[in-house]
Coordinates of C-alpha atoms in Angstrom, one line a residue:
M1488 CA 36.1 -6.3 -5.4
G1489 CA 39.4 -4.6 -4.5
D1490 CA 40.7 -1.0 -4.4
P1491 CA 40.4 0.2 -8.1
T1492 CA 43.5 2.2 -7.6
V1493 CA 45.6 -0.9 -6.7
E1494 CA 43.9 -2.9 -9.6
G1495 CA 44.7 -0.4 -12.1
M1496 CA 48.3 0.1 -11.2
Y1497 CA 50.7 -0.9 -13.9
E1498 CA 52.8 -4.0 -13.0
D1499 CA 56.1 -2.3 -13.2
G1500 CA 55.9 -1.5 -9.5
T1501 CA 56.1 2.3 -10.0
G1502 CA 52.7 3.0 -8.6
L1503 CA 51.4 4.6 -11.9
L1504 CA 47.8 4.3 -13.3
T1505 CA 46.6 3.2 -16.5
I1506 CA 44.3 5.6 -18.3
G1507 CA 41.5 2.9 -17.8
A1508 CA 42.2 2.9 -14.1
L1509 CA 42.2 6.8 -13.8
A1510 CA 38.8 6.9 -15.8
R1511 CA 37.3 4.2 -13.4
L1512 CA 38.6 6.1 -10.4
T1513 CA 37.3 9.6 -11.4
G1514 CA 34.2 8.8 -13.6
V1515 CA 35.9 10.8 -16.6
P1516 CA 35.4 8.9 -19.7
V1517 CA 38.9 7.5 -21.3
K1518 CA 38.2 9.6 -24.4
T1519 CA 38.0 12.9 -22.4
I1520 CA 41.1 11.9 -20.4
R1521 CA 43.0 11.3 -23.8
N1522 CA 41.8 14.6 -25.3
W1523 CA 42.8 16.7 -22.2
S1524 CA 46.2 14.7 -22.1
D1525 CA 46.8 15.7 -25.8
Q1526 CA 45.9 19.5 -24.8
D1527 CA 48.8 19.2 -22.3
L1528 CA 46.1 19.7 -19.4
L1529 CA 47.0 16.2 -18.0
P1530 CA 50.2 15.1 -19.2
P1531 CA 51.3 11.6 -18.6
A1532 CA 53.9 10.6 -16.2
A1533 CA 55.3 7.9 -18.3
R1534 CA 54.2 5.4 -21.0
T1535 CA 54.5 1.5 -21.3
P1536 CA 57.0 -0.2 -23.8
A1537 CA 53.9 -0.4 -26.1
G1538 CA 53.2 3.3 -25.9
Y1539 CA 50.2 3.5 -23.6
R1540 CA 50.0 6.4 -21.2
L1541 CA 50.5 6.0 -17.5
Y1542 CA 49.5 8.7 -14.8
G1543 CA 51.2 9.5 -11.4
P1544 CA 49.5 9.5 -8.2
D1545 CA 48.7 13.1 -8.3
A1546 CA 46.7 12.6 -11.5
P1547 CA 43.0 12.3 -10.1
A1548 CA 43.3 15.5 -8.2
R1549 CA 44.6 17.4 -11.1
L1550 CA 42.0 15.7 -13.2
E1551 CA 39.3 17.0 -11.0
I1552 CA 40.6 20.5 -11.0
V1553 CA 40.4 20.3 -14.9
R1554 CA 36.9 19.0 -15.0
S1555 CA 35.8 21.6 -12.3
L1556 CA 37.1 24.5 -14.4
R1557 CA 35.6 23.0 -17.5
D1558 CA 32.2 22.6 -16.0
L1559 CA 32.5 26.4 -15.2
G1560 CA 32.9 27.1 -18.9
I1561 CA 36.6 28.0 -18.7
G1562 CA 38.5 27.6 -21.8
L1563 CA 41.4 25.0 -22.5
A1564 CA 44.1 27.7 -22.8
A1565 CA 43.1 29.4 -19.5
I1566 CA 42.9 25.9 -17.6
R1567 CA 46.4 25.2 -19.0
S1568 CA 47.8 28.3 -17.4
V1569 CA 46.3 27.3 -14.1
V1570 CA 47.7 23.6 -14.1
Q1571 CA 51.0 24.9 -15.4
R1572 CA 51.1 27.3 -12.6
E1573 CA 51.4 30.5 -14.7
R1574 CA 48.2 31.8 -13.3
T1575 CA 46.3 31.2 -10.0
V1576 CA 42.9 29.7 -10.0
A1577 CA 41.5 33.0 -8.5
E1578 CA 43.2 35.1 -11.2
T1579 CA 41.5 32.8 -14.1
A1580 CA 38.2 32.7 -12.2
A1581 CA 38.0 36.5 -11.9
Q1582 CA 38.9 36.9 -15.7
W1583 CA 36.2 34.3 -16.5
A1584 CA 33.5 35.7 -14.3
A1585 CA 34.0 39.1 -16.0
A1586 CA 33.7 37.5 -19.4
L1587 CA 30.5 35.6 -18.4
D1588 CA 29.0 38.7 -17.1
A1589 CA 29.5 40.4 -20.5
Q1590 CA 28.0 37.4 -22.1
I1591 CA 25.0 37.3 -19.6
R1592 CA 24.3 41.0 -20.5
T1593 CA 24.6 40.4 -24.1
L1594 CA 22.1 37.6 -23.8
R1595 CA 19.7 39.6 -21.5
L1596 CA 19.9 42.4 -24.2
Q1597 CA 19.0 40.0 -26.9
S1598 CA 16.2 38.4 -24.9
T1599 CA 14.8 42.0 -24.0
V1600 CA 14.8 42.9 -27.7
L1601 CA 13.1 39.8 -28.9
R1602 CA 10.5 40.2 -26.1
S1603 CA 10.0 43.6 -26.9
V1604 CA 9.6 43.0 -30.6
A1605 CA 7.1 40.2 -29.8
A1606 CA 5.0 42.6 -27.6
R1607 CA 5.1 45.4 -30.0
G1608 CA 4.5 43.2 -33.0
S1609 CA 7.5 44.9 -34.7
T1610 CA 8.2 44.7 -38.3
A1611 CA 11.5 43.2 -39.4
E1612 CA 12.7 46.8 -40.1
E1613 CA 11.8 47.7 -36.6
L1614 CA 13.6 44.6 -35.2
V1615 CA 16.8 45.8 -37.0
Q1616 CA 16.4 49.2 -35.8
M1617 CA 15.9 48.3 -32.1
T1618 CA 18.8 46.0 -32.2
A1619 CA 20.9 48.8 -33.5
L1620 CA 19.5 51.2 -30.9
A1621 CA 20.1 48.6 -27.8
R1622 CA 23.8 48.2 -29.0
L1623 CA 24.6 52.1 -28.6
S1624 CA 27.2 53.0 -26.0
A1625 CA 26.6 55.4 -23.2
R1626 CA 28.6 57.9 -25.1
E1627 CA 26.6 57.4 -28.3
R1628 CA 23.4 57.9 -26.3
R1629 CA 24.7 61.1 -24.9
R1630 CA 25.7 62.3 -28.2
I1631 CA 22.2 61.8 -29.4
I1632 CA 20.7 64.2 -26.7
A1633 CA 23.5 66.6 -27.2
D1634 CA 22.8 66.8 -31.0
L1635 CA 19.1 67.6 -30.1
V1636 CA 19.9 70.4 -27.6
E1637 CA 22.5 72.1 -29.7
D1638 CA 20.3 72.0 -32.8
A1639 CA 17.0 73.1 -30.9
L1640 CA 18.7 75.8 -28.7
D1641 CA 21.1 77.0 -31.5
G1642 CA 21.7 80.9 -30.6
V1643 CA 19.2 80.9 -27.8
D1644 CA 20.7 82.5 -24.6
A1645 CA 19.2 80.0 -22.1
P1646 CA 22.1 78.4 -20.2
A1647 CA 20.4 77.1 -17.5
Y1648 CA 17.7 75.5 -19.7
R1649 CA 20.6 74.1 -21.8
R1650 CA 22.5 72.6 -18.9
G1651 CA 19.1 71.1 -17.6
L1652 CA 18.5 69.3 -20.9
L1653 CA 22.2 68.0 -21.2
A1654 CA 22.1 66.8 -17.8
A1655 CA 19.4 64.4 -18.4
V1656 CA 21.2 61.5 -20.1
P1657 CA 19.1 58.5 -21.0
D1658 CA 21.5 55.9 -19.3
L1659 CA 19.9 52.5 -20.7
P1660 CA 20.7 49.7 -17.9
D1661 CA 22.7 46.7 -19.0
D1662 CA 19.6 44.6 -18.8
P1663 CA 16.8 46.7 -19.6
T1664 CA 13.2 45.7 -19.5
P1665 CA 11.1 45.4 -22.5
E1666 CA 9.3 48.5 -21.4
Q1667 CA 12.6 50.5 -21.1
L1668 CA 13.7 49.3 -24.5
G1669 CA 10.5 50.3 -26.1
A1670 CA 10.7 53.7 -24.4
W1671 CA 14.1 54.2 -25.6
S1672 CA 13.1 53.3 -29.3
E1673 CA 10.3 55.7 -28.9
L1674 CA 12.6 58.4 -27.6
T1675 CA 15.1 58.1 -30.2
A1676 CA 12.3 58.6 -32.8
L1677 CA 11.0 61.6 -30.8
V1678 CA 14.3 63.4 -30.9
R1679 CA 14.3 63.3 -34.7
E1680 CA 10.9 65.0 -34.7
P1681 CA 10.8 68.7 -35.9
E1682 CA 7.8 69.4 -33.4
L1683 CA 10.2 68.5 -30.5
R1684 CA 13.0 70.6 -31.5
A1685 CA 10.6 73.5 -32.2
A1686 CA 8.8 73.0 -28.7
L1687 CA 12.2 72.9 -27.0
R1688 CA 13.2 76.3 -28.7
R1689 CA 9.9 78.0 -27.7
L1690 CA 10.4 77.2 -24.2
A1691 CA 14.0 78.4 -24.3
E1692 CA 13.2 81.6 -26.0
Y1693 CA 10.4 82.2 -23.6
G1694 CA 12.7 81.5 -20.7
A1695 CA 15.3 83.8 -22.0
R1696 CA 12.8 86.7 -22.5
T1697 CA 11.3 86.3 -18.9
A1698 CA 14.3 85.3 -16.8
P1699 CA 15.4 87.6 -14.0
A1700 CA 18.0 90.0 -14.8
A1701 CA 21.4 89.5 -13.3
G1702 CA 21.9 90.3 -9.8
Q1703 CA 18.0 90.4 -9.4
G1704 CA 15.5 88.1 -7.8
P1705 CA 16.3 85.1 -5.7
D1706 CA 19.4 83.1 -6.4
A1707 CA 19.0 80.5 -9.4
A1708 CA 18.7 77.5 -7.0
G1709 CA 16.1 79.2 -4.7
Q1710 CA 14.2 80.3 -7.6
E1711 CA 14.0 77.0 -9.3
Q1712 CA 13.0 75.6 -5.9
A1713 CA 10.2 78.2 -5.5
A1714 CA 9.0 77.7 -9.0
T1715 CA 8.8 74.1 -8.4
A1716 CA 6.9 74.5 -5.3
V1717 CA 4.4 76.6 -7.1
A1718 CA 3.9 74.1 -9.8
E1719 CA 3.2 71.5 -7.4
L1720 CA 0.8 73.5 -5.5
M1721 CA -1.1 74.3 -8.9
R1722 CA -1.1 70.5 -9.9
Q1723 CA -2.5 69.6 -6.3
R1724 CA -5.3 72.4 -6.5
G1725 CA -6.1 71.6 -10.1
E1726 CA -6.5 67.9 -9.6
E1727 CA -8.5 68.6 -6.3
A1728 CA -10.8 71.0 -7.8
V1729 CA -11.6 68.5 -10.8
A1730 CA -12.1 65.7 -8.4
A1731 CA -14.5 68.0 -6.3
G1732 CA -16.4 68.8 -9.3
I1733 CA -15.6 72.6 -9.2
A1734 CA -15.9 74.0 -12.7
P1735 CA -13.1 76.4 -13.9
D1736 CA -15.5 79.2 -14.5
S1737 CA -17.7 78.6 -11.3
P1738 CA -17.5 81.2 -8.4
A1739 CA -16.0 78.4 -6.3
A1740 CA -12.9 78.5 -8.5
E1741 CA -12.2 82.1 -7.9
P1742 CA -10.7 81.5 -4.4
L1743 CA -8.3 78.9 -5.8
V1744 CA -7.3 81.2 -8.7
A1745 CA -6.5 83.8 -6.1
E1746 CA -4.6 81.4 -4.0
L1747 CA -2.3 80.1 -6.9
V1748 CA -1.8 83.8 -8.0
A1749 CA -0.6 84.8 -4.7
A1750 CA 1.7 82.0 -4.4
W1751 CA 3.3 82.5 -7.9
I1752 CA 3.6 86.3 -7.8
P1753 CA 6.8 86.0 -5.5
T1754 CA 8.5 83.7 -8.0
Q1755 CA 8.6 86.6 -10.6
T1756 CA 10.7 88.9 -8.7
G1757 CA 13.3 90.4 -11.0
T1758 CA 11.6 89.5 -14.1
P1759 CA 10.8 92.3 -16.7
D1760 CA 7.9 94.1 -15.2
P1761 CA 7.1 91.7 -12.3
P1762 CA 3.5 91.8 -11.1
A1763 CA 3.3 93.5 -7.5
E1764 CA -0.2 92.1 -6.8
D1765 CA -3.2 89.9 -8.0
G1766 CA -4.8 91.6 -11.0
T1767 CA -5.5 91.3 -14.6
A1768 CA -1.9 91.8 -15.7
A1769 CA -0.7 89.1 -13.1
R1770 CA -3.3 86.5 -14.4
V1771 CA -2.5 87.2 -18.1
R1772 CA 1.1 86.4 -17.5
L1773 CA 0.7 83.3 -15.3
L1774 CA -1.9 82.1 -18.2
E1775 CA 0.8 83.0 -20.8
Q1776 CA 3.2 80.9 -18.8
L1777 CA 1.0 77.8 -18.4
E1778 CA 0.1 78.0 -22.1
T1779 CA 3.7 78.2 -23.2
A1780 CA 4.6 75.3 -20.9
A1781 CA 1.9 73.0 -22.4
E1782 CA 3.9 71.4 -24.9
P1783 CA 2.8 67.8 -25.3
A1784 CA 6.0 66.8 -27.2
V1785 CA 8.4 68.1 -24.3
E1786 CA 6.1 66.5 -21.8
R1787 CA 6.5 63.0 -23.6
Y1788 CA 10.2 63.4 -24.0
W1789 CA 10.6 63.9 -20.1
Q1790 CA 8.4 60.9 -19.5
L1791 CA 10.3 58.7 -21.9
L1792 CA 13.7 59.7 -20.4
C1793 CA 12.2 58.4 -16.8
A1794 CA 11.1 55.3 -18.4
V1795 CA 14.4 54.7 -19.9
T1796 CA 16.4 55.3 -16.9
G1797 CA 14.0 53.8 -14.5
R1798 CA 13.3 57.0 -12.5
P1799 CA 9.9 57.8 -11.4
A1800 CA 7.9 59.8 -13.9
P1801 CA 7.2 63.2 -13.7
P1802 CA 3.5 64.0 -12.6
R1803 CA 1.3 64.4 -15.3
W1804 CA -0.2 68.1 -15.9
E1805 CA -2.9 67.6 -18.4
T1806 CA -5.8 67.6 -16.1
A1807 CA -4.4 70.2 -13.6
G1808 CA -2.9 72.5 -16.5
A1809 CA -6.1 72.5 -18.4
W1810 CA -8.2 73.4 -15.4
T1811 CA -6.0 76.2 -14.2
A1812 CA -5.7 77.7 -17.6
A1813 CA -9.5 77.6 -18.0
A1814 CA -10.0 78.9 -14.6
L1815 CA -7.5 81.9 -15.3
R1816 CA -9.4 82.5 -18.7
A1817 CA -12.7 82.8 -16.9
H1818 CA -11.5 84.8 -13.9
A1819 CA -9.2 87.3 -15.8
R1820 CA -9.6 89.6 -12.7
P1821 CA -10.1 89.3 -9.2
V1822 CA -13.6 89.0 -8.0
R1823 CA -14.2 89.9 -4.3
I1824 CA -17.3 88.7 -2.5
D1825 CA -19.5 91.5 -1.3
R1826 CA -20.1 89.9 2.2
A1827 CA -22.2 93.0 2.9
A1828 CA -24.7 91.6 0.6
F1829 CA -25.2 88.9 3.1
D1830 CA -24.9 90.8 6.4
G1831 CA -28.7 91.2 6.7
T1832 CA -29.5 87.6 5.6
D1833 CA -31.8 85.9 8.1
P1834 CA -30.3 82.5 9.0
D1835 CA -33.8 81.1 9.6
R1836 CA -35.1 82.4 6.3
V1837 CA -32.3 80.7 4.5
L1838 CA -33.1 77.3 6.2
Y1839 CA -36.8 77.9 5.3
A1840 CA -35.9 78.3 1.8
Y1841 CA -33.9 75.2 1.6
E1842 CA -36.8 73.4 3.1
Q1843 CA -39.3 74.7 0.7
V1844 CA -37.3 73.8 -2.3
V1845 CA -36.6 70.3 -1.1
R1846 CA -40.2 69.9 -0.4
D1847 CA -41.2 70.6 -3.9
V1848 CA -38.2 68.9 -5.6
L1849 CA -38.6 65.5 -3.7
P1850 CA -42.1 64.7 -5.4
L1851 CA -40.6 65.3 -8.8
I1852 CA -37.7 62.9 -8.0
A1853 CA -40.2 60.4 -6.6
A1854 CA -42.1 60.5 -9.8
V1855 CA -39.0 59.4 -11.8
R1856 CA -39.4 56.1 -13.2
P1857 CA -36.6 53.8 -14.0
E1858 CA -37.2 54.3 -17.8
D1859 CA -37.0 58.1 -17.3
L1860 CA -33.5 57.9 -16.0
A1861 CA -32.1 58.2 -19.6
L1862 CA -34.0 61.1 -20.5
P1863 CA -32.2 64.1 -21.8
T1864 CA -32.3 67.4 -19.6
P1865 CA -31.9 71.1 -20.3
C1866 CA -28.7 71.0 -18.3
A1867 CA -25.3 70.5 -20.0
A1868 CA -26.4 67.4 -21.9
W1869 CA -27.0 65.4 -18.7
T1870 CA -29.4 62.6 -18.6
V1871 CA -31.9 62.8 -15.8
R1872 CA -29.9 60.2 -13.8
Q1873 CA -26.7 62.2 -14.2
L1874 CA -28.7 65.4 -13.2
L1875 CA -29.9 63.6 -10.0
D1876 CA -26.5 62.6 -9.2
H1877 CA -25.3 65.9 -9.4
M1878 CA -28.1 67.4 -7.1
V1879 CA -27.3 64.8 -4.7
W1880 CA -23.6 65.5 -4.8
E1881 CA -24.1 69.3 -4.3
I1882 CA -26.3 68.7 -1.0
L1883 CA -23.6 66.1 0.2
M1884 CA -20.9 68.7 -0.6
A1885 CA -22.4 71.4 1.2
A1886 CA -23.0 69.2 4.3
S1887 CA -19.3 67.8 4.3
I1888 CA -18.2 71.7 4.4
A1889 CA -20.4 72.1 7.3
E1890 CA -18.9 69.2 9.1
G1891 CA -15.2 70.5 8.3
A1892 CA -14.4 67.6 5.9
P1893 CA -15.1 68.7 2.3
R1894 CA -15.7 65.6 -0.1
T1895 CA -13.7 64.8 -3.1
D1896 CA -15.7 61.8 -4.6
H1897 CA -17.4 63.9 -7.3
A1898 CA -16.9 61.2 -9.8
A1899 CA -18.6 58.4 -7.7
D1900 CA -22.1 57.1 -8.0
H1901 CA -24.3 58.8 -5.4
L1902 CA -27.7 57.5 -6.3
G1903 CA -27.0 53.6 -5.9
G1904 CA -29.9 51.7 -6.8
D1905 CA -32.6 54.0 -5.2
H1906 CA -32.5 57.6 -6.4
V1907 CA -35.5 58.7 -4.2
A1908 CA -33.9 57.3 -0.9
A1909 CA -30.7 58.8 -2.1
F1910 CA -31.9 62.4 -2.5
R1911 CA -34.2 62.3 0.6
D1912 CA -31.4 60.9 2.9
A1913 CA -28.8 63.4 1.7
A1914 CA -31.4 66.3 2.2
R1915 CA -32.1 65.2 5.6
A1916 CA -28.5 64.9 6.8
A1917 CA -27.6 68.3 5.2
R1918 CA -30.3 70.0 7.0
T1919 CA -29.0 68.6 10.2
A1920 CA -25.5 69.5 9.4
F1921 CA -26.4 73.1 8.6
T1922 CA -28.1 73.4 11.9
D1923 CA -25.9 71.5 14.3
S1924 CA -22.5 73.1 12.9
G1925 CA -23.8 76.7 13.1
M1926 CA -23.1 76.9 9.4
L1927 CA -25.4 80.0 8.7
H1928 CA -23.5 82.0 11.2
R1929 CA -19.9 81.1 10.3
T1930 CA -17.5 81.5 7.5
Y1931 CA -15.4 79.1 5.8
G1932 CA -12.1 78.7 3.9
P1933 CA -9.1 81.2 3.6
Y1934 CA -11.3 83.7 2.1
H1935 CA -14.1 83.5 4.8
A1936 CA -17.0 82.6 2.5
P1937 CA -20.3 83.0 4.6
G1938 CA -21.9 80.0 5.5
A1939 CA -25.2 81.5 4.6
M1940 CA -23.8 82.0 0.9
I1941 CA -23.1 78.4 0.7
V1942 CA -26.6 77.1 1.8
Q1943 CA -28.1 79.7 -0.4
Q1944 CA -26.0 78.6 -3.2
V1945 CA -27.2 74.9 -2.6
V1946 CA -30.8 76.3 -2.6
V1947 CA -30.2 78.0 -6.2
E1948 CA -28.9 74.8 -7.4
L1949 CA -31.5 72.7 -6.2
L1950 CA -34.3 74.9 -7.5
A1951 CA -32.5 75.4 -10.7
H1952 CA -31.9 71.7 -11.4
G1953 CA -35.4 71.2 -10.0
W1954 CA -36.7 73.1 -12.8
D1955 CA -34.4 71.0 -15.3
L1956 CA -35.9 67.9 -14.0
A1957 CA -39.5 69.0 -14.4
R1958 CA -38.7 70.3 -17.9
A1959 CA -37.2 66.8 -18.8
T1960 CA -40.4 64.9 -17.4
G1961 CA -42.9 67.3 -18.3
A1962 CA -43.9 68.4 -14.8
P1963 CA -44.8 72.2 -13.8
T1964 CA -41.8 74.3 -13.5
A1965 CA -43.4 76.8 -10.9
L1966 CA -41.5 75.5 -8.0
A1967 CA -41.3 76.7 -4.5
P1968 CA -43.2 80.0 -5.2
E1969 CA -42.9 81.1 -1.5
V1970 CA -38.9 81.3 -1.6
A1971 CA -38.3 81.3 -5.6
G1972 CA -38.2 85.2 -5.7
E1973 CA -35.5 85.5 -2.8
T1974 CA -33.7 82.7 -4.4
L1975 CA -33.4 84.4 -7.7
A1976 CA -32.2 87.5 -5.8
A1977 CA -29.5 85.2 -4.2
A1978 CA -28.6 83.9 -7.6
H1979 CA -27.8 87.4 -8.7
R1980 CA -25.7 88.0 -5.7
I1981 CA -23.8 85.0 -6.0
Y1982 CA -23.5 84.4 -9.8
G1983 CA -24.1 87.8 -11.2
A1984 CA -20.3 88.2 -11.9
A1985 CA -19.8 84.7 -13.2
P1986 CA -18.4 84.5 -16.7
R1987 CA -20.6 83.4 -19.5
T1988 CA -17.8 82.3 -21.7
E1989 CA -17.6 79.4 -24.1
G1990 CA -17.9 76.0 -22.4
S1991 CA -18.6 77.7 -19.2
S1992 CA -21.1 76.7 -16.4
F1993 CA -23.7 79.3 -17.4
A1994 CA -24.9 79.9 -20.9
P1995 CA -25.8 83.5 -21.6
E1996 CA -28.8 84.8 -19.7
H1997 CA -32.0 84.5 -21.6
L1998 CA -35.1 86.7 -21.2
A1999 CA -38.0 85.2 -19.5
P2000 CA -41.4 85.7 -21.1
P2001 CA -44.0 88.3 -19.2
G2002 CA -45.9 86.6 -16.5
A2003 CA -43.1 84.0 -15.9
S2004 CA -42.8 82.5 -12.4
A2005 CA -39.7 83.2 -10.2
A2006 CA -38.4 79.7 -10.9
D2007 CA -38.8 80.2 -14.6
R2008 CA -36.8 83.5 -14.5
L2009 CA -34.1 81.7 -12.3
A2010 CA -33.6 79.4 -15.0
A2011 CA -33.6 82.1 -17.7
F2012 CA -31.0 84.1 -15.7
L2013 CA -28.7 80.9 -15.4
G2014 CA -29.0 80.2 -19.2
R2015 CA -32.0 78.0 -19.8
V2016 CA -34.5 78.7 -22.4
P2017 CA -37.9 79.2 -20.5
A2018 CA -41.0 77.7 -22.0

């Protein structure tokens, strides 16, 4: 077979190609070439006497350009401007790339809306609403937030707070994820809620009342930075306390409250009647601030804003905020440890008390059968298993303090499959830690808590919870008679000032009956009802 170009040349000797030859040469159908010729994209160079089209030697190359541009989706009018040299290929490509990008964004948005509707199980009405929201421009989204702020803060002199709200614009990306689109839908619904507007107004009014006077206190940026640092400290300490199982109303919470109040006081410089030192007034004011800031609607608002824009969500405050507020209510005034009460404590006697209580509690634990683990106890609605787990945790925690690495796995399972071995091993390890570390002769933490007090606290806890276990299983409650009296005295020193508020660790003290054992009197002092 010869050269198809030569074979398809018209017989007039001009070297022109018939439409069939051009089709065979390029692989483009005759019908397509005829259509493009009619659109003036590939005009024929001449015609035969019978009127058939003839194409010049440049036609194959020109046809390839037209075909390539069509394959890229470029319209016929734009291609005509290229082949007629009215625009360059580069200019046309740039124009159509921009148009294609816009089309892609639209398709992505449509896909996201459909996926979000499918995932949320939205109704037809919600589909219409979500589609309309997705089409809003950045200016329209800013207007939604501006209207919210202007309405909520109307007449409130809180310029810094107003600026902060207006600066947080929900810039929905061009190709949002279903999660971002869902957050945007929820956000637009939330901004219409009266509760959000009322909450924003309460925060603004409180800020206006308590803001430093002009020219007083640190500069605005410095004050905001200091307040942010204190808030982060509170969040960390609150979450650590919860993880460590420190009850807000327990004596162990007092040093944490004191630390937080001390860090917070400098941020109040320049405010009306700023507290100068830790005391009842300072703690009441800090509690007021925490309760004012606890606005679930506002917290949800910021979480949704971050979700829409793809920024990291702000730290959640529910856990730490609730713990800190409860600790401030329970410790409304500073409590100082009377270290003098422990000055005469004999370390050997403290260790002996620990050994005696463990000696009497261990048989009770060994007698617990698997079916007994679900029995209720007198202690905080715990089952026997939960009680035993807490007892092991108390021992492990004290040992970890002695070793200089306090544990934070309060929520873990400390019993495993053998509650007797768990208690026995923990008790032995703790005794070794108490003696090898010199704990009974040292102090711990920023408030220099005596190590002897920490060990005595463990003794009190074990004896009290041993009493709980005895009551739960029907065993005798007169435990460790050799040391129960001095353990009761230690409980008065350690827990005497502990609050007996609603939901606290200790119920109101009960009166022990005449002739009650020291262990029974200890249980009554700590809020149990003696037999």
